[in-house]
Coordinates of C-alpha atoms and ligand atoms in Angstrom, one line a residue:
X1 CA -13.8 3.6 -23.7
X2 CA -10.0 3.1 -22.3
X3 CA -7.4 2.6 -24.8
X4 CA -5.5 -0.2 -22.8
X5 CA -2.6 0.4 -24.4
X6 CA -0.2 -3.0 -24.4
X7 CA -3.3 -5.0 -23.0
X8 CA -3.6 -7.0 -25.9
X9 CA -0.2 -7.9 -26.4
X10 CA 0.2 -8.5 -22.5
X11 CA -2.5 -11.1 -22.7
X12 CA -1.1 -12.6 -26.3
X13 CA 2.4 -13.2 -24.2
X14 CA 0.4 -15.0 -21.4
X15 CA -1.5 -17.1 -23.7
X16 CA 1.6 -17.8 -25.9
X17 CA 4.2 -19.2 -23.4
X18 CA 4.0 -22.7 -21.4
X19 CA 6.6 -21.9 -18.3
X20 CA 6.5 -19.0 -16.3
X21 CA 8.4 -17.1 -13.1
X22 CA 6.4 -14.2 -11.7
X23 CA 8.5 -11.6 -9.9
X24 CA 6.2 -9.5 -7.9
X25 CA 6.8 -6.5 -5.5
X26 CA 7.0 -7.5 -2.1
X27 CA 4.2 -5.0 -0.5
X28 CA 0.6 -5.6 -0.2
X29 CA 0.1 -4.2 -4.3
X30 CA 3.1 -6.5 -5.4
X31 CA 1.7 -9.4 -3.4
X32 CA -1.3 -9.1 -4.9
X33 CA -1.0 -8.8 -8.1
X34 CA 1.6 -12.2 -7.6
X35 CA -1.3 -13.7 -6.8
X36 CA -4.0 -13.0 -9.5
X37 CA -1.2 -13.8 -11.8
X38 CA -0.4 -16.8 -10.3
X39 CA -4.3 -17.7 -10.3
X40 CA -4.5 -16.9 -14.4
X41 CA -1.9 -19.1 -15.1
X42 CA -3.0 -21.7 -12.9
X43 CA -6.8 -21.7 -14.7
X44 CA -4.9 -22.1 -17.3
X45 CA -3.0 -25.1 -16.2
X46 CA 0.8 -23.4 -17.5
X47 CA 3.9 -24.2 -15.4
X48 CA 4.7 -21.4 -12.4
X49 CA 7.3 -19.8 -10.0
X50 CA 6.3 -16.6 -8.3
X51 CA 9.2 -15.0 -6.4
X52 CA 8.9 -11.9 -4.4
X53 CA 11.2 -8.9 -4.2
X54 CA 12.2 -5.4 -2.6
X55 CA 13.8 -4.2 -5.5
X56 CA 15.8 -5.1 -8.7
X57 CA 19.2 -4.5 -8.6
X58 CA 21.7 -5.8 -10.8
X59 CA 23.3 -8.7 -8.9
X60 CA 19.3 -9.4 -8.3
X61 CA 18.7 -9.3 -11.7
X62 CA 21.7 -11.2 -12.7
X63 CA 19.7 -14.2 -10.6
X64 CA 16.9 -14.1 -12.7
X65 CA 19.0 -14.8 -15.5
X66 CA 19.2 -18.3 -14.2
X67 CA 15.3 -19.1 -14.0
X68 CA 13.2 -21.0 -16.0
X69 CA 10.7 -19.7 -19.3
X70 CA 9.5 -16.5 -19.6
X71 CA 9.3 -13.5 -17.2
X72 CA 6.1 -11.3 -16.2
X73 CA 7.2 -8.7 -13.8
X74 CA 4.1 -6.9 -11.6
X75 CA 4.1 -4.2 -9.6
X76 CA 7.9 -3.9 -10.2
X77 CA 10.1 -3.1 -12.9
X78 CA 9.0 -0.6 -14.6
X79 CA 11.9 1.6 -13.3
X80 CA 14.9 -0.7 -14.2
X81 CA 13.6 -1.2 -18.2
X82 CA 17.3 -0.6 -19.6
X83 CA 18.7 -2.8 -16.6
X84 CA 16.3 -5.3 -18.0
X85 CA 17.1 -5.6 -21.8
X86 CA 20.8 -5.4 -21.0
X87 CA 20.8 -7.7 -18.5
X88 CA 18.5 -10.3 -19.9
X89 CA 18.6 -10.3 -23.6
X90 CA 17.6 -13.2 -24.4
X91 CA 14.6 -13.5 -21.9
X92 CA 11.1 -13.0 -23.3
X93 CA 9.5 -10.5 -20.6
X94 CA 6.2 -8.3 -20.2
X95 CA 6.5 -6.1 -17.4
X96 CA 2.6 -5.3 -15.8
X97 CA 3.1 -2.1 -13.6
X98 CA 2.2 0.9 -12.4
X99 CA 4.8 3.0 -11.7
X100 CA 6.1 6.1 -13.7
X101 CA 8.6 3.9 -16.9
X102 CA 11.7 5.3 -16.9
X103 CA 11.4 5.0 -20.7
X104 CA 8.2 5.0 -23.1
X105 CA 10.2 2.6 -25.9
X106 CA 11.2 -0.5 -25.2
X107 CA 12.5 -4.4 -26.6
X108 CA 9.6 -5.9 -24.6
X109 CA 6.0 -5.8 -24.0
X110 CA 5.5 -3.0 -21.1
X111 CA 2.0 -2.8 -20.0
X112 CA 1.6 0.3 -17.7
X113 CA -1.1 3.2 -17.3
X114 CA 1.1 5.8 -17.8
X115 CA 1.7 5.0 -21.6
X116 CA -1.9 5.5 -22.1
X117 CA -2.8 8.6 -20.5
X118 CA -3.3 7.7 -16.6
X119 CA -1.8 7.7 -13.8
X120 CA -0.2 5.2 -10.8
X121 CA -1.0 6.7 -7.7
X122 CA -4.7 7.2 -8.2
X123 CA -5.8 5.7 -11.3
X124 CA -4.8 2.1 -10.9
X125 CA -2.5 -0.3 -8.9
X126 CA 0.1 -2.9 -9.6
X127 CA -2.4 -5.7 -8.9
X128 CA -5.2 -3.8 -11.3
X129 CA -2.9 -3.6 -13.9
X130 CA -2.2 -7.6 -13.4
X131 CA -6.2 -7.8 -13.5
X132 CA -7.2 -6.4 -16.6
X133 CA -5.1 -8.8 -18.1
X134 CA -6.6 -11.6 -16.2
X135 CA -9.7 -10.4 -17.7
X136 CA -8.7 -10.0 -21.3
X137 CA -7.2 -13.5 -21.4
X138 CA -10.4 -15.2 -19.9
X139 CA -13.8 -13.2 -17.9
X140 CA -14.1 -15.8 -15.8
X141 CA -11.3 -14.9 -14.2
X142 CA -13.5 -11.3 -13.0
X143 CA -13.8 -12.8 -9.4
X144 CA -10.2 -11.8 -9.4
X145 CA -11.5 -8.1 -9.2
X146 CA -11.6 -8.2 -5.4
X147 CA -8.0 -9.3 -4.7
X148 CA -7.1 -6.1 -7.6
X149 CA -9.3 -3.7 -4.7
X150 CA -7.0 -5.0 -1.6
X151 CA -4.1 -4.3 -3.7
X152 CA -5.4 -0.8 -4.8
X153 CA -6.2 -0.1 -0.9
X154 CA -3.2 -1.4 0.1
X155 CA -1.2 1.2 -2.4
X156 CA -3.5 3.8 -0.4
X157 CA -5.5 4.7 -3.7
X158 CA -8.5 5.3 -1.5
X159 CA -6.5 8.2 0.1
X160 CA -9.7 10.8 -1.3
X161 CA -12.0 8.6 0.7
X162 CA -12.6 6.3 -2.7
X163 CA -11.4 4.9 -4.8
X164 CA -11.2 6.4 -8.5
X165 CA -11.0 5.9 -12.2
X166 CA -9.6 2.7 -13.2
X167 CA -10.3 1.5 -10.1
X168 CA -13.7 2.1 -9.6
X169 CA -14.1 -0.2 -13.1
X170 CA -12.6 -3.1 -11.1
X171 CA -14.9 -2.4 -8.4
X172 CA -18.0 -2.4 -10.5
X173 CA -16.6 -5.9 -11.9
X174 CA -16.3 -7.2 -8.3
X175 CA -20.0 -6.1 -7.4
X176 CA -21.2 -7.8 -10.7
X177 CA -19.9 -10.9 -9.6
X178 CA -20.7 -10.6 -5.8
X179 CA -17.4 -10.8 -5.0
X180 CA -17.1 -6.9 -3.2
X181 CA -19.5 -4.7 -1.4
X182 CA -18.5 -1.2 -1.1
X183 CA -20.4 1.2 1.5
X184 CA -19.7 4.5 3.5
X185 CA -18.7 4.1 6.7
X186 CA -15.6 4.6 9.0
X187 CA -12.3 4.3 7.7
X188 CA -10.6 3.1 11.1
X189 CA -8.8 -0.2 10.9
X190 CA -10.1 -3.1 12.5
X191 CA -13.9 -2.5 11.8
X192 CA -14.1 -6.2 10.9
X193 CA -11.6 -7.9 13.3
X194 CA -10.9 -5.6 16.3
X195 CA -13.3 -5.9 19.7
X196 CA -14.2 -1.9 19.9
X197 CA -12.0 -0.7 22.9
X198 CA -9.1 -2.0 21.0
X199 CA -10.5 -0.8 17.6
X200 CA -10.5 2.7 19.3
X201 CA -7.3 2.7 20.9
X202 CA -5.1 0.9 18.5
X203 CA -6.3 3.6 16.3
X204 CA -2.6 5.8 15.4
X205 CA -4.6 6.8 11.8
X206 CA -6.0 9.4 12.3
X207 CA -4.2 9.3 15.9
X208 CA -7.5 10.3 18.7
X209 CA -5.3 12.5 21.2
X210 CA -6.6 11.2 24.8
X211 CA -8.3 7.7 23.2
X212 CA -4.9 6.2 21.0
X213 CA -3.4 4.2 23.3
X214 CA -5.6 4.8 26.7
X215 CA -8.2 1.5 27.0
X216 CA -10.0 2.6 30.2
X217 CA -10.7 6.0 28.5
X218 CA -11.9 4.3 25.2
X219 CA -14.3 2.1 27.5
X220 CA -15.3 4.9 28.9
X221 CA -16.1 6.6 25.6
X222 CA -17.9 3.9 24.5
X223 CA -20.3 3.6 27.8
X224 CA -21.0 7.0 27.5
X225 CA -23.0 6.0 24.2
X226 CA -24.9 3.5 26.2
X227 CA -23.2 1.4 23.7
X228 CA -22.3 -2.0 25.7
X229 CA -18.7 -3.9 25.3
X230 CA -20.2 -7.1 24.5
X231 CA -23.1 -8.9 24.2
X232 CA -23.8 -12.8 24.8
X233 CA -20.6 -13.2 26.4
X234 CA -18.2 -12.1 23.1
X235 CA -16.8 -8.2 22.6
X236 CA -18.8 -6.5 20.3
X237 CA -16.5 -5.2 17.3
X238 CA -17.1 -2.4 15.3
X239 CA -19.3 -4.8 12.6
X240 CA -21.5 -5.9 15.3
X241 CA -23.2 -2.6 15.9
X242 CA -26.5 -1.6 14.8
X243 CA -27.3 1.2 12.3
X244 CA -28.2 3.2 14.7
X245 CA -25.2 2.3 17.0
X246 CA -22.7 3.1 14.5
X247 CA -24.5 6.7 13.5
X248 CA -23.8 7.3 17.0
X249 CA -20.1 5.8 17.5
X250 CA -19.4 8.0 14.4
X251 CA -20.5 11.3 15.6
X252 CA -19.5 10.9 18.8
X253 CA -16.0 10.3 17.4
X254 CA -16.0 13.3 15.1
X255 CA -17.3 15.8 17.7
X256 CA -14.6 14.2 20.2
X257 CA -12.0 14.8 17.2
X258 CA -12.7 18.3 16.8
X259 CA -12.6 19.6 20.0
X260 CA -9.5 17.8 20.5
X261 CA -7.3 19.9 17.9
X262 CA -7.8 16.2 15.4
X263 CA -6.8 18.8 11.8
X264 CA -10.1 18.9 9.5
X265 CA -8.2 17.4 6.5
X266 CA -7.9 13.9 9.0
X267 CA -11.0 14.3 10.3
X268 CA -12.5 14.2 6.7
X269 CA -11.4 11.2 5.8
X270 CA -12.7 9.1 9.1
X271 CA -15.9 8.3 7.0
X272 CA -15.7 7.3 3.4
X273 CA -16.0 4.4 1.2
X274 CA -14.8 0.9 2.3
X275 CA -14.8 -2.2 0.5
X276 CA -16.1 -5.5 2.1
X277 CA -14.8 -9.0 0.8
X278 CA -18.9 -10.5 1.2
X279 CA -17.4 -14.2 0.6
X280 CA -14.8 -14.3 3.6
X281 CA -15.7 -14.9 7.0
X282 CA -17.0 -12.0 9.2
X283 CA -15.7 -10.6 11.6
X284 CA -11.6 -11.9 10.1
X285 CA -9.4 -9.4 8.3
X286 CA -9.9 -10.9 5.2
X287 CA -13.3 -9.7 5.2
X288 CA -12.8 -6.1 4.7
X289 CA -10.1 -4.7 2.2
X290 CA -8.5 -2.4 4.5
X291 CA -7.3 -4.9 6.7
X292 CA -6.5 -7.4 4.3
X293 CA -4.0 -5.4 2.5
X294 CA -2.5 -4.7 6.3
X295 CA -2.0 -8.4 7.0
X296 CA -0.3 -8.9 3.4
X297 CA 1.8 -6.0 4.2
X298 CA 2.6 -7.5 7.5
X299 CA 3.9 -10.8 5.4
X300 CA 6.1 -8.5 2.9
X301 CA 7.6 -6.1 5.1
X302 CA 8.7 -9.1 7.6
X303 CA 10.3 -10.9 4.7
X304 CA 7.2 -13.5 4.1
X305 CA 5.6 -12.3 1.2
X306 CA 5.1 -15.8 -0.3
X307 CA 2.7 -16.4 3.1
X308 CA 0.5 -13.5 1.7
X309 CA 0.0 -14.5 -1.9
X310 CA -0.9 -18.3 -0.6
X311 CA -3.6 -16.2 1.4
X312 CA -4.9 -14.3 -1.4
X313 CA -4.4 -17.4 -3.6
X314 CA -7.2 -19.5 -0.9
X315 CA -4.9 -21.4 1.9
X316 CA -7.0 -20.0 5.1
X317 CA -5.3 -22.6 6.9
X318 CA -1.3 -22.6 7.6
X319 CA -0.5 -19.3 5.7
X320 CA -3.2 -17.4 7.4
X321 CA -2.7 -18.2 11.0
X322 CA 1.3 -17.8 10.5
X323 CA 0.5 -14.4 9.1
X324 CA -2.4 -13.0 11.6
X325 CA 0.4 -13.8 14.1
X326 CA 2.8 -11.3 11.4
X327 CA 0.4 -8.9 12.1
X328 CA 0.3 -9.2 15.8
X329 CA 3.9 -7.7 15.3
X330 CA 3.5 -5.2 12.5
X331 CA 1.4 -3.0 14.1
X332 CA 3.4 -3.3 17.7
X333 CA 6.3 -2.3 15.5
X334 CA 4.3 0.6 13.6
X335 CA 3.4 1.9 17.1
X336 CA 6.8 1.7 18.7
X337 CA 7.7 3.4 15.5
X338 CA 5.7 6.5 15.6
X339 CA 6.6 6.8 20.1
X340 CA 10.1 6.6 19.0
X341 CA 9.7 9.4 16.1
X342 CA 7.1 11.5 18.9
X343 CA 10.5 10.8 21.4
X344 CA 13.0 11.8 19.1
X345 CA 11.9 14.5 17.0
X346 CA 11.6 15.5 13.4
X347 CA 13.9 17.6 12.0
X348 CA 12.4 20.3 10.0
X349 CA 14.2 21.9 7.1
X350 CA 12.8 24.7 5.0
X351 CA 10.8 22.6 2.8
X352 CA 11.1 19.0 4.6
X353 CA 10.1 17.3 7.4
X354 CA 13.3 14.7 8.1
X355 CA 12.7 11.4 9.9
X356 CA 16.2 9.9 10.9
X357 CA 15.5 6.5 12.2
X358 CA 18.9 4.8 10.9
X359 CA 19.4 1.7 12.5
X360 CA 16.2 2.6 15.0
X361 CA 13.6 1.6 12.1
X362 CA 13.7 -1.3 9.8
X363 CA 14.2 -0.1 6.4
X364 CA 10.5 -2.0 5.3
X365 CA 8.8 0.1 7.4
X366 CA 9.9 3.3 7.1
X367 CA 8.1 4.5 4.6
X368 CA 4.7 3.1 6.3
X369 CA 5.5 5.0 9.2
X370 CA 6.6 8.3 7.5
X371 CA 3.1 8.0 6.1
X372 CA 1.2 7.8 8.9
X373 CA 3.2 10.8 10.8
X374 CA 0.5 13.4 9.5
X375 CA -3.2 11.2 10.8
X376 CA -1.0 10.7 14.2
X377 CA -0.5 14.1 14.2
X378 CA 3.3 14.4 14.6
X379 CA 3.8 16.8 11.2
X380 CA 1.8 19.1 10.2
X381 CA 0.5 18.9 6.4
X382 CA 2.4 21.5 5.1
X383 CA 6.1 19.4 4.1
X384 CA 6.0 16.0 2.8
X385 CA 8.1 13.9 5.5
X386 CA 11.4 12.4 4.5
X387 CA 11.8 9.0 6.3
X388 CA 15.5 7.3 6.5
X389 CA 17.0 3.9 7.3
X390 CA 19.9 1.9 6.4
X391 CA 18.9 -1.5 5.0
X392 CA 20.6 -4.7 6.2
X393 CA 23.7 -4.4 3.4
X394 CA 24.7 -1.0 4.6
X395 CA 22.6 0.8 2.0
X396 CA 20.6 4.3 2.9
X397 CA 17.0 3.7 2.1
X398 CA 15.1 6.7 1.7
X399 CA 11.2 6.8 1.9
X400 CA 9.4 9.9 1.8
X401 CA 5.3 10.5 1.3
X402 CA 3.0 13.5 1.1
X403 CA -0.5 14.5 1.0
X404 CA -2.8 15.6 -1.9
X405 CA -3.0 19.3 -0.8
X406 CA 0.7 19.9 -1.7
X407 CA 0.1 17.3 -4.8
X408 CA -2.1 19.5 -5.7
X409 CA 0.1 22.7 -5.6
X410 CA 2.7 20.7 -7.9
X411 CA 4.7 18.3 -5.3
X412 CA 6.2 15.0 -7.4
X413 CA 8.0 12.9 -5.1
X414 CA 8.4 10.4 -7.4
X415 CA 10.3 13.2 -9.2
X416 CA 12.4 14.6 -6.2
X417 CA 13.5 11.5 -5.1
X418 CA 15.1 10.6 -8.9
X419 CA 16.3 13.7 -9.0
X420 CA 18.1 14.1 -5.6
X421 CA 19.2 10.4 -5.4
X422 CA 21.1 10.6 -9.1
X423 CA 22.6 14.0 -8.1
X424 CA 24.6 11.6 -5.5
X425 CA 25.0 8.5 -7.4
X426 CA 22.3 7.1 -6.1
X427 CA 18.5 5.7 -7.1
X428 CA 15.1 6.8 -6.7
X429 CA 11.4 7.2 -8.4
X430 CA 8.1 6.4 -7.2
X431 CA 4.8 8.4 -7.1
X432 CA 4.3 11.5 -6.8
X433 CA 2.4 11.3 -3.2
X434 CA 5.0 8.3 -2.3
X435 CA 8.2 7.8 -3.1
X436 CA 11.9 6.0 -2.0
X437 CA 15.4 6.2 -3.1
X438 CA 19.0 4.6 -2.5
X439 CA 22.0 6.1 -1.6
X440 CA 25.4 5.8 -0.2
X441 CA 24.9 6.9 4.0
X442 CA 27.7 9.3 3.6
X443 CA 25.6 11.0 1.1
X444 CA 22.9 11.8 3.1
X445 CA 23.1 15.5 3.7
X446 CA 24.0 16.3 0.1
X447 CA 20.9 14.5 -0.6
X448 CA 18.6 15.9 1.6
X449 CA 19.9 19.5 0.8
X450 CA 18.8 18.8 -3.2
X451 CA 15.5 17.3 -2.4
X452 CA 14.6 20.0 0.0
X453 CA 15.5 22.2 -3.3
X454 CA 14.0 20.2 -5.4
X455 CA 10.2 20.3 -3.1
X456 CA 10.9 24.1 -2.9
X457 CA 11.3 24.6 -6.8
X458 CA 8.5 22.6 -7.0
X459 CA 6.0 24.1 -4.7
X460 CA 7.2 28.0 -5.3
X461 CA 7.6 27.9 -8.6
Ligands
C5P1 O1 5.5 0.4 -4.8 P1 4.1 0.8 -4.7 O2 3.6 1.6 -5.8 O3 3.2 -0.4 -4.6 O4 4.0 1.6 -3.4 C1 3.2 2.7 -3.2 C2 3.4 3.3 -1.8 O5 2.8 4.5 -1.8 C3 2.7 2.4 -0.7 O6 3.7 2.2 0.3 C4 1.6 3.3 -0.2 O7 1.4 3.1 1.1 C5 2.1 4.7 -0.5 N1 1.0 5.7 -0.7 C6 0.8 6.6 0.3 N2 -0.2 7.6 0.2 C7 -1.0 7.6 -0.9 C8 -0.8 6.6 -1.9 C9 0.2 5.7 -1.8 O8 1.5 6.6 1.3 N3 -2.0 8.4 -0.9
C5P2 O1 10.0 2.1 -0.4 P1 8.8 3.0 -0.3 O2 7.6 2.3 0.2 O3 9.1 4.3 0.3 O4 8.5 3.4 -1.8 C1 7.5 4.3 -2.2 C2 7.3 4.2 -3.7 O5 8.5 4.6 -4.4 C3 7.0 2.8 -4.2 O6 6.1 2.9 -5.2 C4 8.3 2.3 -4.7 O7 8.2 1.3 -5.6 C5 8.9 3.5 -5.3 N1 10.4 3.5 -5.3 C6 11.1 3.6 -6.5 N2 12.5 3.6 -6.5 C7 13.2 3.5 -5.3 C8 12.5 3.4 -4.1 C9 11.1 3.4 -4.1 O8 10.5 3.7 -7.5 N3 14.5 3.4 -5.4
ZN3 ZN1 2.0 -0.8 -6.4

C-alpha cells in the first residue's frame, strides 16, 4: 500500500472550509486538475472561484491576497512555498502538486508525491494528485479518474508508451467505473477526430518524412492498402477502420518509417497504450485522452484556460465549440513553429541543442514545440533542446525538454534549469525530462553557458 503522505489532511482542509478559490496551472495538467477540484467542491455544495495561471510571481501573488476563503493550489505552487507563507500569512492554504517542493517543511498542508517517495514526471500528475483527494473525501467522486488520465497524458506521462505507477491506479479506478478504456494501438493524434489523410499528414509526432505535410502522397498511401477514403459518403477516420484495416495501416506505416531514416526510439513509440473516454461521443476529441488534453492545451496556451475546465467540468455546448475552433489554431501555430525552427536552425552547443525563437514563438508554446523537435526529426536524441522566448512583459522564458535515454544516464532538467537561472538572478525548476526558467534577456548567454555545464556535469560525471 501507498503511504499518501498529506492525503488525509488535504482532504480534512477540503471538508473543513465553506469558501474556496482554486488557482490551477494554466496547461492541460493544471486545467484539469481545476476542474476535478472544482467538481469536489461542487458535490459538495461549498462556495467556489477557480482562477488559472502561468506562474506565481509576487505581484501575482500579492492579488491573491485579496480573494475570498481559503486557497487550494493544483498543479502549481509547489515551487514558490516560502513566497507563499510570507506573502500570505494569514491565508489558510493546501497546495496539491506534483512538481519537485522547493522545501520538504512547511506552515501549510503540502500534498505532493515527492514527500512520499515518488516522483512528478512519471509517477503521477497535477490533476492525479487533485484526484486522490477527490477520492478520499467521497468515492463517488471515482468517475473523476478519467479527467486525472487526460491530465496525466497531457503532462506526457505516457511518454514509455503507458502510463505508470500512480497512474496506472487511477486508470484501474476509471475502468472500474466504466468511465476509461485503455487499449494498444497507435499513438498518432487524431485517431478519434481526424478523417485519415489528414490524420497522416497533420502527423509532425513522430514527423513521417515524405507523408507530414504532403496530402496527395498520404492518399496515395492509403489506396495502396486497398484501404478506401470514405465510405457512405463520410471520410473514414482512423476509429472507423476494421481490425484488420488498422493491422495493416500500422505496419504499413512502420515499414514506411523505417526505410525512411524515421530513428527506432520514435518509431517505438507509434504503437502503445491509449486511453479512450467510452462515455463521450465518437469520433470528437473528447473521446480519446490524447486529444483531449491537446484541445485543453489549446485553451491554456491561448490565454482561455477557464474554456477548458468548463469542458472537462460537462459544458459540450459554448466552451467546446469556442475551443475546437482554439485548436484549429494551436496546431497551425505548432506547425509554423517547427518550419520556422527547420528554416532557421538550431544552434548546437557542446551539450545543448538551442532553439532561439525570441519574439518569433509565443512564449506558451515554446516549450511544446522544443518537445516535439526530436519525433519531427529536427534534433537528434543525444542533447536535450533549450527553447527561448520573451514573454509579453519583456521577460526571457526559457523551456527546455529531454528524452528518457539521457534521463536515464543522469539528466535533471528540472535541476539545470534552477541551477543556471539562480546563477543569473533568475528562476527556474521543473522535471527532470521538462523543465522552464526566467531570466533577464541580457542574461541569456551567461545562462546558457552554465546550463550547457550544468547537462555536461551531469551526463559525464
Ligand atoms: O507544469 P507541468 O508539470 O504540468 O508540465 C510538464 C511539462 O512537461 C508539460 O509541458 C509536458 O508536455 C512536458 N513533458 C515532456 N515530456 C515528457 C513528460 C513531460 O515534454 N516525457
Ligand atoms: O514552461 P514549460 O512548459 O517549459 O515548463 C516545463 C516544466 O517546468 C513545467 O512543469 C513547469 O511548471 C516547470 N517550470 C518551473 N519553473 C519555471 C518554469 C517552468 O518549475 N520557472
Ligand atoms: Zn502538471
Amino acid at each position: 500500500m501507498v503511504d499518501f503522505k498529506g492525503l488525509e489532511e488535504a482532504a480534512s482542509f477540503v471538508k473543513a472550509g465553506n469558501r474556496f478559490t482554486v488557482i490551477g496551472h494554466y496547461d492541460a495538467d493544471g486545467i484539469t486538475a481545476s476542474a476535478i477540484a472544482g467538481q469536489m467542491l461542487k458535490r459538495m455544495k461549498k462556495r467556489f472561484d477557480i482562477v488559472t495561471t502561468k506562474q506565481l510571481d509576487e505581484e501575482r501573488l500579492k492579488r491573491l491576497k485579496k480573494l475570498e476563503g481559503d486557497l487550494i493550489f493544483v498543479d502549481i505552487g509547489s515551487g514558490t512555498i516560502s513566497d507563499l507563507e510570507e506573502l500570505l500569512p494569514d491565508k489558510n492554504i493546501c497546495v496539491i502538486d506534483h512538481h519537485k517542493p522547493e522545501k520538504r517543511q512547511s506552515n501549510f498542508i503540502v500534498f505532493n508525491p515527492h514527500l512520499f517517495g515518488y516522483d512528478g514526471s512519471n509517477d503521477v500528475s497535477g490533476a492525479g494528485m487533485t484526484y486522490f483527494v477527490a477520492r478520499e473525501v467521497d468515492e463517488r467522486n471515482k468517475d473523476l479518474s478519467k479527467i486525472a488520465i487526460v491530465g496525466a497524458v497531457g503532462d506526457m506521462q505516457d511518454s514509455k508508451g503507458r502510463l505508470l505507477s500512480l497512474n496506472r491506479e487511477i486508470l484501474a479506478d476509471g475502468e472500474s467505473v466504466s468511465e476509461i478504456e485503455s487499449k494498444i494501438d497507435i499513438r498518432l493524434f487524431g485517431r478519434q477526430s481526424r478523417p485519415l489523410v489528414k490524420f497522416l499528414s497533420y502527423s509532425s509526432d513522430p514527423f513521417l518524412p515524405g507523408l507530414t505535410a504532403d496530402d496527395e502522397a498520404c492518399k496515395r498511401f492509403i489506396k495502396s492498402l486497398g484501404i478506401p477514403l470514405y465510405r457512405d459518403n463520410k471520410w473514414l477516420h482512423y476509429v472507423d477502420l476494421s481490425d484488420d484495416e488498422k493491422r495493416r495501416f500500422i505496419s504499413a506505416l512502420y515499414v514506411y518509417g523505417r526505410k525512411n531514416g524515421v530513428p527506432d526510439a520514435v518509431l517505438k513509440t507509434l504503437v502503445g497504450e491509449v486511453y479512450e473516454l467510452v462515455k463521450e461521443k465518437e469520433r470528437t476529441e473528447l473521446r480519446d485522452a490524447k486529444e483531449f488534453a491537446t484541445l485543453l492545451n489549446a485553451c491554456g496556451r491561448h490565454d482561455k484556460a477557464m474554456l477548458g475546465v468548463e469542458i472537462c467540468m460537462g459544458d459540450r455546448g459554448e466552451a467546446y465549440r469556442k475551443a475546437s475552433n482554439l485548436l484549429q489554431r494551436h496546431r497551425k501555430m505548432l506547425r509554423d513553429g517547427i518550419e520556422w525552427v527547420q528554416k532557421h536552425g538550431v544552434k548546437e552547443m557542446k551539450y545543448i541543442y538551442v532553439i532561439d525563437a525570441s519574439y518569433v514563438i509565443k512564449d506558451t508554446l515554446i516549450g511544446v514545440i522544443s518537445g516535439m523537435l526530436y519525433g519531427a526529426s529536427v534534433v537528434r536524441r543525444d542533447k536535450p533542446v533549450i527553447g527561448i522566448s520573451v514573454d509579453n512583459e519583456g521577460v526571457m522564458k526559457i523551456s527546455s525538454r529531454a528524452n528518457w535515454e539521457l534521463v536515464r544516464k543522469g539528466l535533471d532538467l528540472g535541476k539545470v534549469m534552477r541551477e543556471a537561472a539562480e546563477s543569473v538572478g533568475g528562476t527556474g525548476g521543473g522535471h527532470n525530462i521538462a523543465a522552464g526558467a526566467s531570466i533577464r534577456p541580457e542574461k541569456k548567454e551567461q545562462f546558457l553557458k552554465k546550463a550547457n555545464e550544468l547537462v555536461r556535469e551531469q551526463l559525464f560525471r
